[in-house]
Amino acid sequence: MYSLEGKAIKYSARTPVITRRTLIGATTFSALVILGIVSYLLVREYRNTEADARRSALNIVQLINRDIRNTFSIYDSALINLIDLLHTQALATLPAQTRQSLLFDRTNEAPSSFGFFVLDAQGKLIARSKPVVSVPPNATQQPWFSAQQNSTRDELFISHPYLASSDSPEWIIYLSRRLVAEDGTFAGVAVGKLKISYFQNLFRGLDIGPSGNISLLDTDGTLMLQYPPTSKISIGQDLSQAPNFRRFLNERFGSFIAMSGIYHHERLYTFAQVHDLPIIVVVAIAASSIFSNWQHTALVIGSVTLLLCLGLLWLTWLLIRELNLRLHAERDLAALASTDPLTGLANRRTLDRALDLEWRRAQRTGCPLSLVMIDIDHFKAFNDLYGHQAGDEAIRQVAAVIKTHVRRPSDLAARYGGEEFAMVLTETEAANTRLLCEKIRLAVEQMPPVLPEHKKLTISLGSCTRYAKPGETQDALLSAADKALYQAKKAGRNRVVNINETGLNAVKPPLV
């Protein structure tokens, strides 16, 4: 196709099969698909990592839970057996050494025991497992004594941690059971002392990662133990107001990730209350250690994916650039194939294609079509006299005048061959065609000479305006315009001859 824009002819190359928009869209879609797949896989791996950490922590909690329950069950059985033996009348008749051995026989099974002893209702010592076992002063004011004294239920009491003595770093827990007289009144307590170090040794073999810890909490919020110990928290500290503790207490069993109010980083908390005991086991693992491998993997995969997407975009940019270069080359080739290199006007092939197209369009629409043939007067003599370079310049100047006057996008000006030109004017009546031809003729006549010593140039124009009849070809229009040009030259040149003014009337045919 052709069009006229100002003084220059605009040519369109073949539309490429793969357009730049299609390529950009396909690349963007591919990049999004890649990012979506990688993101899905990373999120799934993140969740799997978290799930594995939860399962591992839960296994640790269950292991600790079972061991604590068994340990306290052993202590409780030893206390119950001790109380039962104290109620046996036959035991009083036995020698003191035998009586001592029988009373505390079951206590030897208790792990990490710091000793057992029995007090009466006034807090006086009745018996103890070993002479070295100490009894705290003011025993009746101790929680493990007063709780049993004020209780009517026969159950195990577990105290908060205490230092074994003022000069000992050993922490212990008191476990007590109530002694009942024959009339049902309070008769004293049987007490066992459990070393906290037992649980520290138990926890030492468990892998909880860097910055992780295991805690034992009383249901009232008192910290019974944390392993490994840190300077930020100590045994016996009250944690009842901590948000995480309230969740431990309310849910009793579970797992969640939350910010630590003490260590100020995210942790995975897995917790469970030990059966019916007032003890909560908490395993806290630093989120950074859980996801460290995932973060490294995500960084590597993310970097590779980013490089892949950037590479894809770079290749797309290269391909788009090549497509643009190819498109520009095709346009340049199309322009070269359609344009006369000397004048910049359309060439003969473009003229033939345009004339055929406009003729068929005129047949469909019933609008008039005009063809103008132009010839530079006495050009051969001019060319022989002044040389080919002057002749070429003369052709260029005449072509420039024609370009200036042919402004409509639907019209076409072309070099027909040698010093001849042609114009195709669509939907133009004979009078308007003649008016345009006169303007062009006059403009050429008024041009300054190619060189001061040269003669002025003139042109002859022959035009034909007619309606395209069905079944008729454009050859009739071309022949009539050529005939008009011949008549203009025969009549003396430097003039316009329209075929409609020399005997042929343009009669509009009926539309079929």
Coordinates of C-alpha atoms in Angstrom, one line a residue:
M1 CA 0.0 0.0 0.0
Y2 CA 1.0 3.6 -0.5
S3 CA 0.1 6.9 1.1
L4 CA 1.2 10.5 0.8
E5 CA 2.2 12.4 3.9
G6 CA 3.2 16.0 3.2
K7 CA 5.8 15.8 0.5
A8 CA 7.1 12.4 1.3
I9 CA 5.6 9.0 0.3
K10 CA 5.1 6.7 3.3
Y11 CA 5.5 3.0 2.7
S12 CA 4.4 0.1 5.0
A13 CA 6.4 -3.1 5.2
R14 CA 4.9 -6.5 5.8
T15 CA 3.7 -6.9 9.3
P16 CA 5.9 -9.5 11.1
V17 CA 4.4 -12.7 12.3
I18 CA 5.8 -12.2 15.8
T19 CA 5.1 -8.6 16.9
R20 CA 7.0 -6.8 19.6
R21 CA 3.9 -6.7 21.7
T22 CA 3.4 -10.4 21.4
L23 CA 7.0 -11.1 22.2
I24 CA 6.9 -8.8 25.3
G25 CA 3.6 -10.4 26.4
A26 CA 5.0 -14.0 26.0
T27 CA 8.2 -13.1 27.8
T28 CA 6.3 -11.5 30.7
F29 CA 3.9 -14.4 30.9
S30 CA 6.8 -16.9 30.9
A31 CA 8.7 -14.9 33.6
L32 CA 5.5 -14.8 35.7
V33 CA 5.0 -18.5 35.3
I34 CA 8.6 -19.2 36.3
L35 CA 8.3 -16.9 39.3
G36 CA 5.0 -18.5 40.3
I37 CA 6.3 -22.0 40.1
V38 CA 9.5 -21.1 42.1
S39 CA 7.4 -19.2 44.6
Y40 CA 5.1 -22.1 45.1
L41 CA 7.9 -24.6 45.5
L42 CA 9.7 -22.3 48.0
V43 CA 6.5 -21.7 50.0
R44 CA 5.8 -25.5 50.0
E45 CA 9.4 -26.2 51.2
Y46 CA 9.0 -23.5 53.9
R47 CA 5.8 -25.2 55.2
N48 CA 7.5 -28.6 55.1
T49 CA 10.5 -27.2 57.0
E50 CA 8.1 -25.8 59.6
A51 CA 6.1 -29.0 59.8
D52 CA 9.3 -31.1 60.3
A53 CA 10.4 -28.7 63.0
R54 CA 7.0 -29.0 64.8
R55 CA 7.2 -32.8 64.6
S56 CA 10.7 -32.9 65.9
A57 CA 9.9 -30.5 68.8
L58 CA 6.7 -32.4 69.6
N59 CA 8.7 -35.7 69.8
I60 CA 11.1 -34.0 72.3
V61 CA 8.1 -32.7 74.3
Q62 CA 6.5 -36.1 74.5
L63 CA 9.8 -37.7 75.5
I64 CA 10.3 -35.2 78.3
N65 CA 6.7 -35.5 79.3
R66 CA 6.9 -39.2 79.6
D67 CA 10.2 -39.1 81.6
I68 CA 8.9 -36.5 84.0
R69 CA 5.7 -38.4 84.5
N70 CA 7.6 -41.6 85.2
T71 CA 10.0 -39.9 87.5
F72 CA 7.3 -38.2 89.6
S73 CA 5.4 -41.5 89.6
I74 CA 8.4 -43.2 91.1
Y75 CA 8.6 -40.5 93.8
D76 CA 4.9 -40.7 94.5
S77 CA 5.0 -44.5 94.8
A78 CA 7.9 -44.2 97.2
L79 CA 6.0 -41.7 99.4
I80 CA 2.8 -43.8 99.3
N81 CA 4.7 -46.9 100.3
L82 CA 6.5 -45.0 103.1
I83 CA 3.1 -43.8 104.5
D84 CA 1.6 -47.3 104.3
L85 CA 4.6 -48.7 106.2
L86 CA 4.2 -46.0 108.9
H87 CA 0.7 -47.2 109.5
T88 CA 1.8 -50.8 109.9
Q89 CA 1.8 -51.6 113.7
A90 CA 4.2 -54.5 113.3
L91 CA 6.9 -52.2 112.1
A92 CA 7.2 -50.6 115.5
T93 CA 8.4 -53.9 117.1
L94 CA 11.3 -54.3 114.6
P95 CA 14.8 -53.2 115.4
A96 CA 15.6 -49.6 114.5
Q97 CA 18.0 -50.5 111.6
T98 CA 15.6 -53.0 110.1
R99 CA 12.7 -50.6 110.5
Q100 CA 14.8 -47.8 108.7
S101 CA 15.6 -50.2 105.9
L102 CA 12.0 -51.2 105.3
L103 CA 10.6 -47.7 105.6
F104 CA 12.9 -46.3 102.9
D105 CA 13.5 -49.3 100.8
R106 CA 11.4 -48.0 97.8
T107 CA 13.0 -44.6 98.0
N108 CA 16.3 -46.0 96.7
E109 CA 14.5 -46.4 93.3
A110 CA 13.9 -42.6 93.0
P111 CA 16.5 -41.1 90.6
S112 CA 18.5 -38.0 91.7
S113 CA 17.0 -38.1 95.2
F114 CA 18.3 -35.6 97.7
G115 CA 16.6 -37.6 100.5
F116 CA 13.3 -38.5 102.1
F117 CA 11.9 -37.6 105.5
V118 CA 8.7 -37.7 107.5
L119 CA 7.3 -35.0 109.8
D120 CA 4.5 -35.2 112.3
A121 CA 1.6 -32.6 112.5
Q122 CA 3.8 -30.3 114.5
G123 CA 6.7 -30.4 112.1
K124 CA 8.8 -32.7 114.2
L125 CA 11.1 -35.2 112.4
I126 CA 9.8 -38.8 112.6
A127 CA 12.2 -40.5 110.2
R128 CA 14.6 -39.8 107.4
S129 CA 16.2 -41.9 104.7
K130 CA 19.7 -40.9 105.7
P131 CA 21.2 -39.0 108.7
V132 CA 22.6 -36.4 106.3
V133 CA 19.2 -35.5 105.0
S134 CA 18.4 -32.0 106.2
V135 CA 15.0 -30.7 107.2
P136 CA 14.3 -27.0 106.5
P137 CA 13.8 -24.8 109.6
N138 CA 10.2 -23.7 110.2
A139 CA 9.0 -26.7 108.2
T140 CA 5.3 -26.0 109.2
Q141 CA 5.5 -22.7 107.3
Q142 CA 6.8 -24.3 104.1
P143 CA 4.3 -24.6 101.2
W144 CA 4.8 -28.3 100.9
F145 CA 3.7 -28.7 104.5
S146 CA 1.0 -26.1 104.8
A147 CA -0.6 -27.2 101.5
Q148 CA -1.1 -30.8 102.9
Q149 CA -2.1 -29.5 106.3
N150 CA -4.9 -27.3 104.7
S151 CA -6.0 -29.9 102.2
T152 CA -8.5 -32.6 102.7
R153 CA -7.5 -34.5 99.5
D154 CA -4.9 -37.1 99.4
E155 CA -2.7 -36.1 96.5
L156 CA 0.9 -35.3 95.6
F157 CA 2.1 -31.8 96.1
I158 CA 5.0 -30.4 93.9
S159 CA 6.7 -27.3 95.2
H160 CA 8.6 -24.5 93.5
P161 CA 12.4 -25.0 93.2
Y162 CA 14.5 -24.2 96.2
L163 CA 18.2 -24.1 96.9
A164 CA 19.1 -27.2 98.9
S165 CA 20.9 -25.0 101.4
S166 CA 22.4 -21.5 101.7
D167 CA 25.8 -22.7 100.8
S168 CA 24.8 -25.1 98.0
P169 CA 24.1 -24.2 94.3
E170 CA 21.9 -27.3 94.0
W171 CA 18.2 -26.6 93.2
I172 CA 15.7 -29.1 94.5
I173 CA 11.9 -29.7 94.3
Y174 CA 9.9 -30.9 97.3
L175 CA 7.3 -33.6 96.7
S176 CA 5.0 -34.3 99.7
R177 CA 2.0 -36.4 100.6
R178 CA -0.4 -36.1 103.6
L179 CA -0.3 -38.4 106.6
V180 CA -3.8 -39.1 108.0
A181 CA -4.5 -40.3 111.5
E182 CA -7.1 -43.0 112.3
D183 CA -9.7 -40.3 112.9
G184 CA -9.0 -38.7 109.5
T185 CA -7.2 -35.7 110.9
F186 CA -3.9 -34.4 109.6
A187 CA -1.0 -36.3 111.1
G188 CA 2.0 -35.0 109.2
V189 CA 3.8 -35.2 105.8
A190 CA 6.1 -37.6 103.9
V191 CA 8.5 -35.6 101.8
G192 CA 10.9 -36.4 99.0
K193 CA 13.5 -34.1 97.6
L194 CA 14.3 -34.2 93.8
K195 CA 17.4 -32.6 92.3
I196 CA 16.7 -30.2 89.4
S197 CA 20.1 -31.3 87.9
Y198 CA 18.3 -34.6 87.0
F199 CA 16.3 -32.8 84.3
Q200 CA 19.3 -30.8 83.2
N201 CA 21.2 -34.1 82.6
L202 CA 18.2 -35.4 80.7
F203 CA 17.9 -32.3 78.5
R204 CA 21.6 -32.2 77.8
G205 CA 21.3 -35.0 75.2
L206 CA 18.5 -33.4 73.2
D207 CA 19.2 -31.4 70.1
I208 CA 17.2 -28.1 70.1
G209 CA 19.6 -26.1 67.9
P210 CA 21.4 -22.9 68.7
S211 CA 19.5 -20.3 70.7
G212 CA 16.9 -22.9 71.6
N213 CA 16.0 -24.0 75.1
I214 CA 13.8 -26.3 77.1
S215 CA 11.7 -25.0 80.0
L216 CA 9.7 -26.5 82.9
L217 CA 7.0 -24.1 84.1
D218 CA 4.6 -24.4 87.1
T219 CA 1.0 -23.8 86.1
D220 CA 1.1 -20.6 88.3
G221 CA 3.9 -19.2 86.0
T222 CA 7.0 -20.0 88.0
L223 CA 10.0 -21.1 86.1
M224 CA 11.2 -24.4 87.5
L225 CA 14.0 -24.9 85.0
Q226 CA 15.4 -23.7 81.8
Y227 CA 18.1 -25.5 79.8
P228 CA 20.6 -24.3 78.8
P229 CA 20.6 -21.6 81.5
T230 CA 20.9 -17.9 80.5
S231 CA 21.5 -14.6 82.3
K232 CA 18.2 -13.3 81.0
I233 CA 16.0 -15.6 83.0
S234 CA 16.5 -17.5 86.3
I235 CA 14.9 -20.4 88.2
G236 CA 12.0 -19.2 90.3
Q237 CA 11.2 -16.2 88.1
D238 CA 7.5 -15.4 87.7
L239 CA 6.4 -15.5 84.0
S240 CA 2.6 -15.5 84.7
Q241 CA 2.1 -12.2 82.9
A242 CA 3.9 -13.2 79.7
P243 CA 1.5 -13.5 76.7
N244 CA 3.1 -16.8 75.6
F245 CA 2.6 -18.3 79.1
R246 CA -1.1 -17.5 79.1
R247 CA -1.4 -19.3 75.8
F248 CA 0.5 -22.3 77.3
L249 CA -1.9 -22.4 80.2
N250 CA -5.1 -22.0 78.1
E251 CA -4.3 -24.5 75.4
R252 CA -2.3 -27.0 77.5
F253 CA -1.0 -28.6 74.3
G254 CA 0.1 -27.2 71.0
S255 CA 2.7 -25.4 68.9
F256 CA 3.0 -21.9 67.5
I257 CA 5.5 -19.3 66.3
A258 CA 5.7 -16.1 68.2
M259 CA 8.1 -13.3 69.3
S260 CA 9.9 -14.0 72.6
G261 CA 9.4 -11.2 75.1
I262 CA 12.6 -12.1 76.8
Y263 CA 15.0 -13.0 73.9
H264 CA 13.3 -10.6 71.3
H265 CA 13.3 -13.0 68.3
E266 CA 10.8 -15.3 66.8
R267 CA 10.6 -18.8 68.2
L268 CA 8.7 -22.0 67.6
Y269 CA 7.1 -22.9 70.9
T270 CA 5.9 -26.5 71.4
F271 CA 4.4 -27.3 74.7
A272 CA 2.3 -29.8 76.7
Q273 CA 1.2 -30.1 80.3
V274 CA 2.5 -33.2 82.0
H275 CA -0.6 -35.3 82.4
D276 CA -2.4 -34.2 85.6
L277 CA 0.7 -32.6 87.2
P278 CA 1.0 -28.8 87.5
I279 CA 4.0 -28.7 85.2
I280 CA 4.2 -27.5 81.6
V281 CA 7.0 -28.6 79.3
V282 CA 8.0 -26.0 76.7
V283 CA 10.5 -26.5 73.9
A284 CA 11.5 -23.2 72.2
I285 CA 13.5 -23.4 69.0
A286 CA 14.8 -20.2 67.3
A287 CA 13.0 -19.6 64.0
S288 CA 16.3 -18.5 62.5
S289 CA 17.8 -21.9 63.1
I290 CA 14.8 -23.7 61.8
F291 CA 14.7 -21.8 58.5
S292 CA 18.5 -21.2 58.0
N293 CA 18.9 -24.0 55.5
W294 CA 15.6 -23.0 53.8
Q295 CA 16.8 -19.3 53.6
H296 CA 20.1 -20.4 52.0
T297 CA 18.2 -22.6 49.5
A298 CA 15.7 -19.8 48.8
L299 CA 18.6 -17.3 48.3
V300 CA 20.3 -19.6 45.8
I301 CA 17.1 -20.6 43.9
G302 CA 15.9 -17.0 44.0
S303 CA 19.2 -15.7 42.6
V304 CA 19.2 -18.3 39.9
T305 CA 15.6 -17.6 39.0
L306 CA 16.3 -13.8 39.0
L307 CA 19.3 -14.4 36.7
L308 CA 17.1 -16.6 34.5
C309 CA 14.4 -14.0 34.2
L310 CA 16.9 -11.2 33.6
G311 CA 18.5 -13.4 30.9
L312 CA 15.1 -14.1 29.4
L313 CA 14.4 -10.3 29.4
W314 CA 17.8 -9.6 27.9
L315 CA 17.3 -12.2 25.1
T316 CA 13.9 -10.8 24.5
W317 CA 15.4 -7.3 24.2
L318 CA 18.0 -8.7 21.7
L319 CA 15.3 -10.4 19.7
I320 CA 13.1 -7.2 19.7
R321 CA 16.1 -5.2 18.6
E322 CA 16.7 -7.7 15.8
L323 CA 13.1 -7.6 14.8
N324 CA 13.1 -3.9 14.8
L325 CA 16.3 -3.9 12.6
R326 CA 14.7 -6.4 10.3
L327 CA 11.4 -4.4 10.2
H328 CA 13.3 -1.2 9.4
A329 CA 15.4 -3.0 6.8
E330 CA 12.2 -4.4 5.2
R331 CA 10.7 -0.9 5.2
D332 CA 13.8 0.5 3.7
L333 CA 13.7 -2.2 1.0
A334 CA 10.0 -1.7 0.5
A335 CA 10.7 2.1 0.1
L336 CA 13.5 1.4 -2.3
A337 CA 11.4 -1.0 -4.3
S338 CA 8.5 1.5 -4.4
T339 CA 10.4 4.8 -4.8
D340 CA 12.2 6.4 -7.6
P341 CA 15.7 7.1 -6.1
L342 CA 16.3 10.3 -8.1
T343 CA 13.0 12.2 -7.3
G344 CA 11.7 10.5 -4.2
L345 CA 8.4 10.0 -6.0
A346 CA 6.7 6.6 -6.4
N347 CA 8.2 4.5 -9.2
R348 CA 6.4 2.9 -12.2
R349 CA 5.6 -0.3 -10.4
T350 CA 4.0 1.6 -7.5
L351 CA 2.0 3.7 -10.0
D352 CA 0.7 0.6 -11.8
R353 CA -0.4 -1.0 -8.5
A354 CA -2.0 2.2 -7.2
L355 CA -3.8 2.8 -10.5
D356 CA -5.2 -0.7 -10.5
L357 CA -6.3 -0.4 -6.9
E358 CA -8.0 3.0 -7.3
W359 CA -9.7 2.0 -10.6
R360 CA -11.3 -1.0 -8.8
R361 CA -12.3 1.2 -5.9
A362 CA -13.8 3.7 -8.3
Q363 CA -15.8 0.9 -9.9
R364 CA -17.2 0.0 -6.5
T365 CA -18.0 3.5 -5.3
G366 CA -18.9 5.2 -8.6
C367 CA -16.6 8.2 -7.9
P368 CA -14.6 9.9 -10.7
L369 CA -10.9 9.1 -11.1
S370 CA -8.4 11.3 -12.8
L371 CA -5.0 10.4 -14.3
V372 CA -2.5 13.2 -15.3
M373 CA 0.5 12.6 -17.5
I374 CA 3.3 15.2 -17.3
D375 CA 6.3 15.7 -19.6
I376 CA 9.2 18.1 -19.4
D377 CA 9.3 20.1 -22.6
H378 CA 12.3 19.8 -24.8
F379 CA 14.1 17.7 -22.2
K380 CA 16.3 15.8 -24.6
A381 CA 17.7 19.0 -26.1
F382 CA 18.2 20.4 -22.5
N383 CA 20.0 17.2 -21.5
D384 CA 22.2 17.2 -24.6
L385 CA 23.0 20.9 -24.2
Y386 CA 23.7 21.1 -20.4
G387 CA 24.6 17.5 -19.5
H388 CA 23.1 14.7 -17.6
Q389 CA 23.8 16.2 -14.1
A390 CA 21.8 19.3 -15.1
G391 CA 19.1 17.0 -16.6
D392 CA 18.9 15.1 -13.3
E393 CA 18.6 18.3 -11.3
A394 CA 15.8 19.5 -13.7
I395 CA 13.9 16.3 -13.1
R396 CA 14.4 16.7 -9.3
Q397 CA 13.1 20.3 -9.3
V398 CA 10.0 19.4 -11.3
A399 CA 9.3 16.4 -9.0
A400 CA 9.6 18.7 -6.0
V401 CA 6.9 21.0 -7.5
I402 CA 4.6 18.1 -8.1
K403 CA 5.1 16.8 -4.5
T404 CA 4.2 20.2 -3.2
H405 CA 0.9 20.3 -4.9
V406 CA -0.2 16.7 -4.4
R407 CA -1.2 16.8 -0.7
R408 CA -4.1 14.4 -0.2
P409 CA -3.2 11.0 1.3
S410 CA -5.3 9.2 -1.3
D411 CA -3.5 10.8 -4.3
L412 CA -0.2 9.6 -5.8
A413 CA 2.5 11.3 -7.7
A414 CA 5.0 9.1 -9.6
R415 CA 7.8 9.2 -12.0
Y416 CA 6.6 7.4 -15.1
G417 CA 9.9 7.1 -16.9
G418 CA 12.6 9.4 -18.1
E419 CA 11.3 13.0 -18.0
E420 CA 7.7 11.9 -17.6
F421 CA 5.6 11.9 -14.5
A422 CA 2.1 10.8 -13.6
M423 CA -0.5 11.7 -11.0
V424 CA -3.5 9.6 -9.8
L425 CA -6.2 11.8 -8.3
T426 CA -9.1 10.0 -6.6
E427 CA -12.7 11.4 -6.4
T428 CA -11.6 14.5 -8.4
E429 CA -13.9 16.1 -11.1
A430 CA -12.4 17.3 -14.4
A431 CA -12.6 20.9 -13.4
N432 CA -10.6 20.4 -10.2
T433 CA -8.1 18.2 -12.1
R434 CA -7.5 21.0 -14.6
L435 CA -7.2 23.6 -11.9
L436 CA -4.5 21.5 -10.1
C437 CA -2.7 20.9 -13.4
E438 CA -2.6 24.6 -14.2
K439 CA -1.1 25.4 -10.7
I440 CA 1.6 22.8 -11.3
R441 CA 2.3 24.1 -14.8
L442 CA 2.5 27.7 -13.6
A443 CA 4.7 26.8 -10.7
V444 CA 7.2 25.0 -13.0
E445 CA 7.2 27.9 -15.4
Q446 CA 8.0 30.3 -12.6
M447 CA 10.9 28.3 -11.2
P448 CA 14.3 29.8 -11.6
P449 CA 16.6 28.1 -14.1
V450 CA 18.6 25.1 -12.9
L451 CA 21.7 27.3 -13.4
P452 CA 21.6 31.1 -14.2
E453 CA 22.8 30.4 -17.8
H454 CA 20.2 27.7 -18.3
K455 CA 16.9 28.1 -20.0
K456 CA 13.7 28.0 -17.9
L457 CA 11.8 24.7 -17.8
T458 CA 8.2 24.2 -18.8
I459 CA 6.0 21.2 -18.8
S460 CA 3.1 19.8 -20.7
L461 CA 0.2 18.0 -18.9
G462 CA -2.5 15.7 -20.3
S463 CA -5.3 14.6 -18.0
C464 CA -8.3 12.4 -18.2
T465 CA -11.2 12.2 -15.8
R466 CA -13.8 9.5 -16.1
Y467 CA -16.1 7.1 -14.3
A468 CA -14.9 3.5 -14.1
K469 CA -17.5 1.3 -15.9
P470 CA -18.0 -2.3 -14.8
G471 CA -15.9 -4.7 -16.7
E472 CA -13.7 -1.8 -18.1
T473 CA -9.9 -1.7 -17.3
Q474 CA -7.7 1.2 -16.4
D475 CA -6.0 0.9 -19.8
A476 CA -8.7 3.2 -21.3
L477 CA -7.9 5.8 -18.7
L478 CA -4.2 5.5 -19.3
S479 CA -4.6 5.7 -23.0
A480 CA -6.8 8.8 -22.8
A481 CA -4.4 10.6 -20.5
D482 CA -1.5 9.8 -22.8
K483 CA -3.5 11.0 -25.8
A484 CA -4.2 14.3 -24.0
L485 CA -0.5 14.7 -23.2
Y486 CA 0.3 14.2 -26.9
Q487 CA -2.3 16.8 -27.9
A488 CA -0.7 19.3 -25.4
K489 CA 2.7 18.8 -26.9
K490 CA 1.3 19.0 -30.4
A491 CA -0.5 22.3 -29.6
G492 CA 2.8 24.0 -28.6
R493 CA 3.7 22.6 -25.2
N494 CA 3.6 24.4 -21.8
R495 CA -0.1 23.8 -21.5
V496 CA -2.8 21.6 -20.0
V497 CA -5.1 19.5 -22.1
N498 CA -8.0 17.6 -20.5
I499 CA -9.5 14.9 -22.5
N500 CA -13.0 16.0 -21.4
E501 CA -12.5 19.3 -23.2
T502 CA -11.4 17.7 -26.5
G503 CA -14.5 15.7 -27.4
L504 CA -15.1 13.0 -24.7
N505 CA -17.7 13.7 -22.0
A506 CA -17.3 12.1 -18.6
V507 CA -20.8 10.5 -18.2
K508 CA -21.4 8.9 -14.8
P509 CA -22.7 5.4 -15.4
P510 CA -25.5 3.9 -13.4
L511 CA -24.4 2.0 -10.3
V512 CA -24.9 -1.7 -10.6

